[in-house]
Every structure is written in C-alpha cells, then in structure tokens.
JSON list of C-alpha atoms in Angstrom, two decimals:
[
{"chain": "A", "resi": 22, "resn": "UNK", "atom": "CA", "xyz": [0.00, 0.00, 0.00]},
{"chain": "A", "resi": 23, "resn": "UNK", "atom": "CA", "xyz": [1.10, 3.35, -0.93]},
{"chain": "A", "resi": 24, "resn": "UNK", "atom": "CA", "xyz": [2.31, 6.14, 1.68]},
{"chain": "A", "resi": 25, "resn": "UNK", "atom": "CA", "xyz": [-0.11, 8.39, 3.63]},
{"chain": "A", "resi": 26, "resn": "UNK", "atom": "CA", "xyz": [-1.53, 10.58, 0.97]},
{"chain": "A", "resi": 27, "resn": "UNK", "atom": "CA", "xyz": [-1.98, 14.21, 2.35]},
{"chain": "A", "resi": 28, "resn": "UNK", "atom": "CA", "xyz": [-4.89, 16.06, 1.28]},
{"chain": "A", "resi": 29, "resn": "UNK", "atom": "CA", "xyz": [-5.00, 19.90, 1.45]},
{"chain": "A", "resi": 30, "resn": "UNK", "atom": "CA", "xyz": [-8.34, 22.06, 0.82]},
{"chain": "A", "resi": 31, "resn": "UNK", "atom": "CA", "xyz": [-7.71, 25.72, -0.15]},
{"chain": "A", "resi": 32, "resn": "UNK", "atom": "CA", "xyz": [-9.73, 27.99, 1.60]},
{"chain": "A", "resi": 33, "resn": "UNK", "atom": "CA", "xyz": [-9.98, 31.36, -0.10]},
{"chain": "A", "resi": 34, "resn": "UNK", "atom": "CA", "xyz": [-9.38, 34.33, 2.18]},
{"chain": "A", "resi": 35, "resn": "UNK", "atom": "CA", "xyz": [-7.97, 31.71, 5.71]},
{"chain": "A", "resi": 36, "resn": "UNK", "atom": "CA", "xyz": [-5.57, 33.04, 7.97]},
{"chain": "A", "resi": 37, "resn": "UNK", "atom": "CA", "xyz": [-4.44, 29.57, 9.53]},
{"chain": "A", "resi": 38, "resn": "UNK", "atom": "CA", "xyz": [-0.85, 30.59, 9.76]},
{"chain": "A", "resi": 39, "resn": "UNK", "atom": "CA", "xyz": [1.11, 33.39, 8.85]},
{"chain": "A", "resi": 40, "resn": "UNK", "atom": "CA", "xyz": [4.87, 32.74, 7.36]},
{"chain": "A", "resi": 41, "resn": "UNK", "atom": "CA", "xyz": [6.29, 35.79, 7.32]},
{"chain": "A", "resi": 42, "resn": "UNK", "atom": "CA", "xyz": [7.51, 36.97, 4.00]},
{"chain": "A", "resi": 43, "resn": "UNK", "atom": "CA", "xyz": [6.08, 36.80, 0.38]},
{"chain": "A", "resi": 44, "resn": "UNK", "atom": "CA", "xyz": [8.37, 34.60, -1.71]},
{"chain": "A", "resi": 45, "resn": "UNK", "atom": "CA", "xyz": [9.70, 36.35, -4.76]},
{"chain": "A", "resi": 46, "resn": "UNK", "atom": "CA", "xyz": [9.57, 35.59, -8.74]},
{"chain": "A", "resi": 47, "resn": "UNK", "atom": "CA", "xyz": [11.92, 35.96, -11.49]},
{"chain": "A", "resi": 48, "resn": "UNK", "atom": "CA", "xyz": [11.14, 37.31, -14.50]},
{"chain": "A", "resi": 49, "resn": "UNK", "atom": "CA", "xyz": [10.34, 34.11, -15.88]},
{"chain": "A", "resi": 50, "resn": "UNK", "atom": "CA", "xyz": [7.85, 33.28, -13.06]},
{"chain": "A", "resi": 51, "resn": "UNK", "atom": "CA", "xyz": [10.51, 30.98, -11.17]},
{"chain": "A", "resi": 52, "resn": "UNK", "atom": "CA", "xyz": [10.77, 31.38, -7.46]},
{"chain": "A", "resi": 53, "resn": "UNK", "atom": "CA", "xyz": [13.82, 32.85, -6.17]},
{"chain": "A", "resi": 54, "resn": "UNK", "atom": "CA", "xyz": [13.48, 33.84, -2.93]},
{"chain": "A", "resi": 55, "resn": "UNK", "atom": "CA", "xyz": [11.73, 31.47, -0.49]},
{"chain": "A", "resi": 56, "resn": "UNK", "atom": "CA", "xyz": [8.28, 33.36, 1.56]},
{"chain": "A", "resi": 57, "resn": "UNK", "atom": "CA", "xyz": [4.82, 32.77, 1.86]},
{"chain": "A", "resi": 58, "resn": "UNK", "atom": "CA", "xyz": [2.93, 32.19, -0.96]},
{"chain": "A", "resi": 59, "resn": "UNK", "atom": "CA", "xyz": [-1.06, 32.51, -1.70]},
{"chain": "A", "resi": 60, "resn": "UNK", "atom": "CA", "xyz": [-2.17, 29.04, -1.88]},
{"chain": "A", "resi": 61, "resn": "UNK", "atom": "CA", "xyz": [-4.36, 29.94, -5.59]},
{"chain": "A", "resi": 62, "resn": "UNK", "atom": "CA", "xyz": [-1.14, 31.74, -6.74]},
{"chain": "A", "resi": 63, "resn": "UNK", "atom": "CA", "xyz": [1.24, 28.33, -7.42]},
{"chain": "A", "resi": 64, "resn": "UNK", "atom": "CA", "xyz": [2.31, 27.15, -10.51]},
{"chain": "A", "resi": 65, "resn": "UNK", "atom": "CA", "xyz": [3.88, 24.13, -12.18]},
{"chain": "A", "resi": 66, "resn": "UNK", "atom": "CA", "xyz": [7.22, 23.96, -11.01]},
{"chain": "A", "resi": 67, "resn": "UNK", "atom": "CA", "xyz": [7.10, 25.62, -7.84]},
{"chain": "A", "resi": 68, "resn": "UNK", "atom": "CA", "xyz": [8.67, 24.11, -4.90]},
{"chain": "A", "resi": 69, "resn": "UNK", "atom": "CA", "xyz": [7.49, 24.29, -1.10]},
{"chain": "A", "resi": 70, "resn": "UNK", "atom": "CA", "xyz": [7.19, 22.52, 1.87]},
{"chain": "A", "resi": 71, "resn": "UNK", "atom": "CA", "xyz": [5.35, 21.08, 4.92]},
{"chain": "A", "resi": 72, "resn": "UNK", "atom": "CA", "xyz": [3.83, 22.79, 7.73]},
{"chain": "A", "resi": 73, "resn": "UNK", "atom": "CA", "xyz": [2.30, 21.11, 10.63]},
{"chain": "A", "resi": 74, "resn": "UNK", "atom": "CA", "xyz": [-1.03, 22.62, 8.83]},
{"chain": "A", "resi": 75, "resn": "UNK", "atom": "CA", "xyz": [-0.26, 20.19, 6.15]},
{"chain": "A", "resi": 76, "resn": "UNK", "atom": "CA", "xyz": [1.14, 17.40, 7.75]},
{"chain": "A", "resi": 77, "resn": "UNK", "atom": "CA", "xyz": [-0.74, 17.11, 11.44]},
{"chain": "A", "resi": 78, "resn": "UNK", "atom": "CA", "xyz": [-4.57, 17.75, 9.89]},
{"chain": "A", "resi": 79, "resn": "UNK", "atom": "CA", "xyz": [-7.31, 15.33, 10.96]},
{"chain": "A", "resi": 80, "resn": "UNK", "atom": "CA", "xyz": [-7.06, 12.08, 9.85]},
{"chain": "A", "resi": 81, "resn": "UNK", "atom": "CA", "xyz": [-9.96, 9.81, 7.77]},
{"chain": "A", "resi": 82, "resn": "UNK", "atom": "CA", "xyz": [-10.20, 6.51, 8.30]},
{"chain": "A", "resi": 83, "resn": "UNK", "atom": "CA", "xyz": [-7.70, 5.87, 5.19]},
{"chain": "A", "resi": 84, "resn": "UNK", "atom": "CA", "xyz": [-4.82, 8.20, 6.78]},
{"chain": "A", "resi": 85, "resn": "UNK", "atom": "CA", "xyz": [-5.45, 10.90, 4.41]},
{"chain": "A", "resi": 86, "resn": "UNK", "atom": "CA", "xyz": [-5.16, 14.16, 6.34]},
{"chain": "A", "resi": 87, "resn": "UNK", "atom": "CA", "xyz": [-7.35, 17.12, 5.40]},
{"chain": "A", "resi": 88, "resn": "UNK", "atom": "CA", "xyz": [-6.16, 20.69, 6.44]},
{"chain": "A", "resi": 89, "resn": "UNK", "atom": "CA", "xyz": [-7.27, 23.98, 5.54]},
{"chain": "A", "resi": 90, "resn": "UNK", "atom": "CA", "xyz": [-4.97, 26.32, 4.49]},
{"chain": "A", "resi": 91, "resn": "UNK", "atom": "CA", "xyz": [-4.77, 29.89, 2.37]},
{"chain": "A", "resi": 92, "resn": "UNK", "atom": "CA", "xyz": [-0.81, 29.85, 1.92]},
{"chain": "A", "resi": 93, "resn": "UNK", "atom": "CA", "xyz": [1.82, 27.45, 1.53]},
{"chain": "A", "resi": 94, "resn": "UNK", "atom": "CA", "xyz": [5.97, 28.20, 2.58]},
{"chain": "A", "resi": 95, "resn": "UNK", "atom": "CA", "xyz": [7.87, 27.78, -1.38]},
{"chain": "A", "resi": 96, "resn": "UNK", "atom": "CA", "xyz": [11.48, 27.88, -1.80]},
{"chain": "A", "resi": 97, "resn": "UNK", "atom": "CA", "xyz": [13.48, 27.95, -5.06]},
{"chain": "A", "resi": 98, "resn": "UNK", "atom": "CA", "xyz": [14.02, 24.15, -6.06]},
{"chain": "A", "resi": 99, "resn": "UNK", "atom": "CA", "xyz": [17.23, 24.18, -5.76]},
{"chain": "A", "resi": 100, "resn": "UNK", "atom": "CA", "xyz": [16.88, 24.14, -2.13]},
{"chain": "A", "resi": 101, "resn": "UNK", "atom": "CA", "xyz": [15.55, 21.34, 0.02]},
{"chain": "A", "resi": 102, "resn": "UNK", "atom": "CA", "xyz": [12.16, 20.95, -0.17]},
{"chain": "A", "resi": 103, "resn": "UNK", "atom": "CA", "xyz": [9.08, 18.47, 0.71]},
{"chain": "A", "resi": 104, "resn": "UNK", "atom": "CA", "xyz": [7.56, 18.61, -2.87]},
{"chain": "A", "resi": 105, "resn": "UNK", "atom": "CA", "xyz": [7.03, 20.12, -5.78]},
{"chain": "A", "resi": 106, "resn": "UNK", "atom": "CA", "xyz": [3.73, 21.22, -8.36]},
{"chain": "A", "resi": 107, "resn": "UNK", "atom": "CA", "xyz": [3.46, 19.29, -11.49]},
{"chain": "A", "resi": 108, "resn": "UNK", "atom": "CA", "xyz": [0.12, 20.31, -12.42]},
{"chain": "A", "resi": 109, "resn": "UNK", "atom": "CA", "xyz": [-2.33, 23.40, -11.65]},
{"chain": "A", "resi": 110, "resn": "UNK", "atom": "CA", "xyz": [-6.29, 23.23, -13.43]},
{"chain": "A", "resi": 111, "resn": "UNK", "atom": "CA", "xyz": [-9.52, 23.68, -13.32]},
{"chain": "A", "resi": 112, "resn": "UNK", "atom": "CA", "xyz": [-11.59, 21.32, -11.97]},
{"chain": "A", "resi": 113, "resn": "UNK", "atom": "CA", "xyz": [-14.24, 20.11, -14.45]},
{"chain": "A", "resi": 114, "resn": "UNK", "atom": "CA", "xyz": [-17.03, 19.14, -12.13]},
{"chain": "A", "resi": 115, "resn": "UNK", "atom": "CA", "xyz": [-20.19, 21.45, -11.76]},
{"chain": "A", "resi": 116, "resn": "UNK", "atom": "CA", "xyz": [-21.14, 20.29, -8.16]},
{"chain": "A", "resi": 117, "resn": "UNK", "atom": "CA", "xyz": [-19.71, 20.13, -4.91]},
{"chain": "A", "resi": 118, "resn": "UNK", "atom": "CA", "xyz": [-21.01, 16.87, -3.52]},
{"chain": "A", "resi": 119, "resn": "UNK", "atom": "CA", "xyz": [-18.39, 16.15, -0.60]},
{"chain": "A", "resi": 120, "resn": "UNK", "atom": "CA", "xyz": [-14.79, 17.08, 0.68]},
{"chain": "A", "resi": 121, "resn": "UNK", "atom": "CA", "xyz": [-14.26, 12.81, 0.07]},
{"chain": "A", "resi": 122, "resn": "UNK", "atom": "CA", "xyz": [-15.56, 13.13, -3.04]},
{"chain": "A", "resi": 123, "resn": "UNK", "atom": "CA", "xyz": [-13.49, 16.49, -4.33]},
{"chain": "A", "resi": 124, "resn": "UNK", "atom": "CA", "xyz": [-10.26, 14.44, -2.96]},
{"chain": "A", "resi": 125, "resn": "UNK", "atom": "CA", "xyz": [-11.09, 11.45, -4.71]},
{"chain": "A", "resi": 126, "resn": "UNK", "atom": "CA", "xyz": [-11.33, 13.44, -7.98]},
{"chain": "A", "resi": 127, "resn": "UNK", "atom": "CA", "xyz": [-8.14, 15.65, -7.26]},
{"chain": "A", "resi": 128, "resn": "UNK", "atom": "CA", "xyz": [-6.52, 12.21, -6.78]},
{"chain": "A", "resi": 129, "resn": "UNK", "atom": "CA", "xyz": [-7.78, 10.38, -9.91]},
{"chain": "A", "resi": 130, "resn": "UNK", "atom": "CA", "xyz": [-6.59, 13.91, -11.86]},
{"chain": "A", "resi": 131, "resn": "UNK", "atom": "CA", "xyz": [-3.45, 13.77, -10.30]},
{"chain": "A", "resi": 132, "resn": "UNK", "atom": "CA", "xyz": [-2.49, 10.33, -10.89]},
{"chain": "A", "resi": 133, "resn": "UNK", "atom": "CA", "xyz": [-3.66, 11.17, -14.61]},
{"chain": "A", "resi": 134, "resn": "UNK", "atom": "CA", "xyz": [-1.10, 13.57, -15.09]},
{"chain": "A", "resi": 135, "resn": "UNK", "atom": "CA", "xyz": [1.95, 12.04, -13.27]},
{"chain": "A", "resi": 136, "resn": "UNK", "atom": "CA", "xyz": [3.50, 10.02, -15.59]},
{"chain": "A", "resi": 137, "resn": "UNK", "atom": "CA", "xyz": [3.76, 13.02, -18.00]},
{"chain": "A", "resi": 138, "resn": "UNK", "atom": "CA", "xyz": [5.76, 15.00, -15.60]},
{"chain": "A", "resi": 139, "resn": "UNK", "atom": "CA", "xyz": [7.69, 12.33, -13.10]},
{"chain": "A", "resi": 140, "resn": "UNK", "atom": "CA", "xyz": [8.38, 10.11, -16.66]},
{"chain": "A", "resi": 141, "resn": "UNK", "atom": "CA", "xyz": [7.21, 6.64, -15.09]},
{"chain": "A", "resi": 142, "resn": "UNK", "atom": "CA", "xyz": [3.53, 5.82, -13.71]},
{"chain": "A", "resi": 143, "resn": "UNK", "atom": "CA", "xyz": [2.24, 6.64, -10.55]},
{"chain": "A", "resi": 144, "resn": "UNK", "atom": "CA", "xyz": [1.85, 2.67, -9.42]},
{"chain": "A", "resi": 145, "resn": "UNK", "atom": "CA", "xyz": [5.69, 2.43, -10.41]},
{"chain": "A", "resi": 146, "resn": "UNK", "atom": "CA", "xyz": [7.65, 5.63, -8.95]},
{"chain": "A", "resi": 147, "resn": "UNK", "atom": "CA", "xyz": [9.03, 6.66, -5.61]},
{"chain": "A", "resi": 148, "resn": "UNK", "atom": "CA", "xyz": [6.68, 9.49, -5.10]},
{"chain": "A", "resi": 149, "resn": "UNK", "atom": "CA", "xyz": [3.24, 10.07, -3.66]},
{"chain": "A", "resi": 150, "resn": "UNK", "atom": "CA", "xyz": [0.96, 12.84, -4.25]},
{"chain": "A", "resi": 151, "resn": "UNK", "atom": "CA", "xyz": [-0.08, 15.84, -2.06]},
{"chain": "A", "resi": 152, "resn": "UNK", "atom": "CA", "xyz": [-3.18, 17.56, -3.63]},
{"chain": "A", "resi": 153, "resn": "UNK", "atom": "CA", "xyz": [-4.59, 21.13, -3.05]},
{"chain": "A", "resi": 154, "resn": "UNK", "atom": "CA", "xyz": [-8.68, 21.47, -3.88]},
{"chain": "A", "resi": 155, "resn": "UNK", "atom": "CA", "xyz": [-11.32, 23.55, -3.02]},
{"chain": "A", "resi": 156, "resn": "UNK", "atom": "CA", "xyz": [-13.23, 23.50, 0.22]},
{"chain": "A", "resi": 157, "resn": "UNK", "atom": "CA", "xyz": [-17.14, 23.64, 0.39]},
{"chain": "A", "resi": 158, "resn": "UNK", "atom": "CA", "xyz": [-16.52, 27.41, 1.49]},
{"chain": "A", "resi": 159, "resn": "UNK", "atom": "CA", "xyz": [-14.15, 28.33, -1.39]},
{"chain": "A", "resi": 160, "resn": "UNK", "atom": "CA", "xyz": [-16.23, 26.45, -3.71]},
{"chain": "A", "resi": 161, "resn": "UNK", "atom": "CA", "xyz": [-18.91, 29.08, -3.24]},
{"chain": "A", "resi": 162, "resn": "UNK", "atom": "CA", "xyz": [-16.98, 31.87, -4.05]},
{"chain": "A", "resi": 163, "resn": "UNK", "atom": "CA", "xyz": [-16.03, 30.30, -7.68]},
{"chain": "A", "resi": 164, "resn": "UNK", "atom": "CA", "xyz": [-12.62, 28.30, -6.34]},
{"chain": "A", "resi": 165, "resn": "UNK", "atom": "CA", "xyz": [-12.26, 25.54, -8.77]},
{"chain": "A", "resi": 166, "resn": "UNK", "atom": "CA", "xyz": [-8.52, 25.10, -8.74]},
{"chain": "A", "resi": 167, "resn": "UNK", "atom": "CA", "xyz": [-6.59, 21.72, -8.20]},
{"chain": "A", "resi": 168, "resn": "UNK", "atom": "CA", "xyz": [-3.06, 21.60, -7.89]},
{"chain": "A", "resi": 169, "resn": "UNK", "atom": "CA", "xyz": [-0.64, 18.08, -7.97]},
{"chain": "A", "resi": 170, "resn": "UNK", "atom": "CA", "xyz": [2.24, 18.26, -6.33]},
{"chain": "A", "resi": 171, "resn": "UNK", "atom": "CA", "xyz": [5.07, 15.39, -5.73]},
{"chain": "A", "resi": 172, "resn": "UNK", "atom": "CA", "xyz": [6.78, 13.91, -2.85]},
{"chain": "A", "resi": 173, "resn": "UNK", "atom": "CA", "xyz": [9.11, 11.39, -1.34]},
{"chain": "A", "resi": 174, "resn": "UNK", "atom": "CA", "xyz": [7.94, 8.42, -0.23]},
{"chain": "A", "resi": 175, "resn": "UNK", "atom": "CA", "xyz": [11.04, 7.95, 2.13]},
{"chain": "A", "resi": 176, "resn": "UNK", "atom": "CA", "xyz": [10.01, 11.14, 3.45]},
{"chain": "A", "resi": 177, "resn": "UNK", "atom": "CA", "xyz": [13.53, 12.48, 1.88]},
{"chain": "A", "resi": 178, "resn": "UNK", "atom": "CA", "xyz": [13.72, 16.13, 0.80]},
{"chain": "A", "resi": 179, "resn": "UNK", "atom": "CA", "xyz": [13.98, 16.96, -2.99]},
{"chain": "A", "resi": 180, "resn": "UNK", "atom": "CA", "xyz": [16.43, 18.99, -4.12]},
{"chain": "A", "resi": 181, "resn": "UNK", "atom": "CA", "xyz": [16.15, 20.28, -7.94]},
{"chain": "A", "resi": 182, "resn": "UNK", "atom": "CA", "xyz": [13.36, 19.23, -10.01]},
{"chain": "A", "resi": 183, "resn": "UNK", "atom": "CA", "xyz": [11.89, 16.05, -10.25]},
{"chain": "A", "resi": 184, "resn": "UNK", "atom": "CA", "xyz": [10.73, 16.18, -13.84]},
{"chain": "A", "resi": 185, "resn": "UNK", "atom": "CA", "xyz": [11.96, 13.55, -16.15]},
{"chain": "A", "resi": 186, "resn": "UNK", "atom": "CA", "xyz": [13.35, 11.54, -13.45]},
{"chain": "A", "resi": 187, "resn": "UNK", "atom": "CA", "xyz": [11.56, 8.08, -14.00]},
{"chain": "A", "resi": 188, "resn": "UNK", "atom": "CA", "xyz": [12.17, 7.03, -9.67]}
]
C-alpha cells in the first residue's frame, strides 16, 4: 500500500498561519526567494514545503489528512524541499457533492497527469501525491482550482526538479 496521501483544501481568504515573508519571482515566473505564498497563486514547477497545517490535519479513516490552508511556505528548487507542483487546473465538475468526493477526484486527476511530468507511472515511482482542492466554502466563491504536487515516499527532501526523473 502506498504512503499516507496528504490532502490539502484551499480555503480562499484563511488566515491559519502566517509565514512571514512573500516569496519572490523571477522574471520568468521561477521562485527565487523562499516566503509565503497565496495558496491559488502556485504554478507548475514551484517548490514548497510542509507545515504542521499540512502534515498534522485530521485524519480519515484511510490516513489521508485534510487541512485547511490559504498559503503554503515555497522555496526555489534548488533548495531542500518536501515537494514540488506538477500540475495546476480547473476542476471540471459542476457540483460540490463532498470534501471525500473532491479528494477522490483531485486524486484520480493527479495520478492522470503524473506520468507526463515524473516520466514513469504513478503505481511504479518513488513518489506520492499531495493535492490542493477547493473546500465547500471556497467552492462558493467560484474556487475551482486543483493543484498536484510530488513527494518522497522515504520522506527524503527533494532537491532540484523532479521532472523527467523516471524514480
């Protein structure tokens, strides 16, 4: 059986913690200066890691753990991090019909669009998914956002970018 798969609603507008700094873009939209960052501001690519928000949330009877949460701590990839976005869409469902039910279709997304970033299948790698979706608050005010990120399975940092790497 796979690792613990950490779930993580978005909830427009929630002060659960507050990080301190904003992180900083390039030009090109890369982050270069680790900070806080908006939770609906992330983008393929970008790099960040846990918080006890995202790691010590309640538990379901599966071990997924559920926080909510309006930013998230990024850090250029070179640095250490916990994981890193590989995808960032739009939902394509028209109702919100459960938190279980908006994780199981961020999952089923997610896994969709693994192999084209990590370069091997889901089933096969080294890495687990963390996803970001809306809440049943943030729904309401027009949040239909889903964002993929990878992790470590070891619960080893990453350092650099794990696209292409086929582990």
């Amino acid at each position: 059986m796979r690792g613990k798969i950490i779930a993580t609603l978005i909830a427009i507008g929630a002060g659960v913690y507050v990080y301190g700094t904003s992180a900083k873009r390039d030009d090109s939209g890369v982050i270069v200066s680790e900070g806080n960052l908006d939770a609906l501001q992330v983008s393929v690519g970008d790099c960040f890691n846990d918080t006890p928000e995202l790691t010590e949330g309640e538990a379901d009877e599966a071990g997924n753990v559920t926080a909510t949460v309006s930013s998230i701590p990024v850090v250029p990839c070179s640095e250490p991090h916990d994981n890193e976005v590989y995808a960032v869409f739009e939902t394509t469902a028209t109702t919100y019909e459960s938190e279980e039910g908006m994780f199981n279709l961020a999952m089923a997304e997610c896994q969709e669009r693994f192999a084209s970033f990590v370069g091997l299948s889901y089933e096969e790698s080294s890495f687990d998914i963390v996803t970001l979706y809306p809440t049943p608050e943030s729904w309401q005010q027009s949040d239909r956002e889903i964002v993929c990120a990878v992790y470590n399975l070891n619960g080893e940092k990453l350092t650099g970018s794990v696209a292409g790497t086929a582990r």
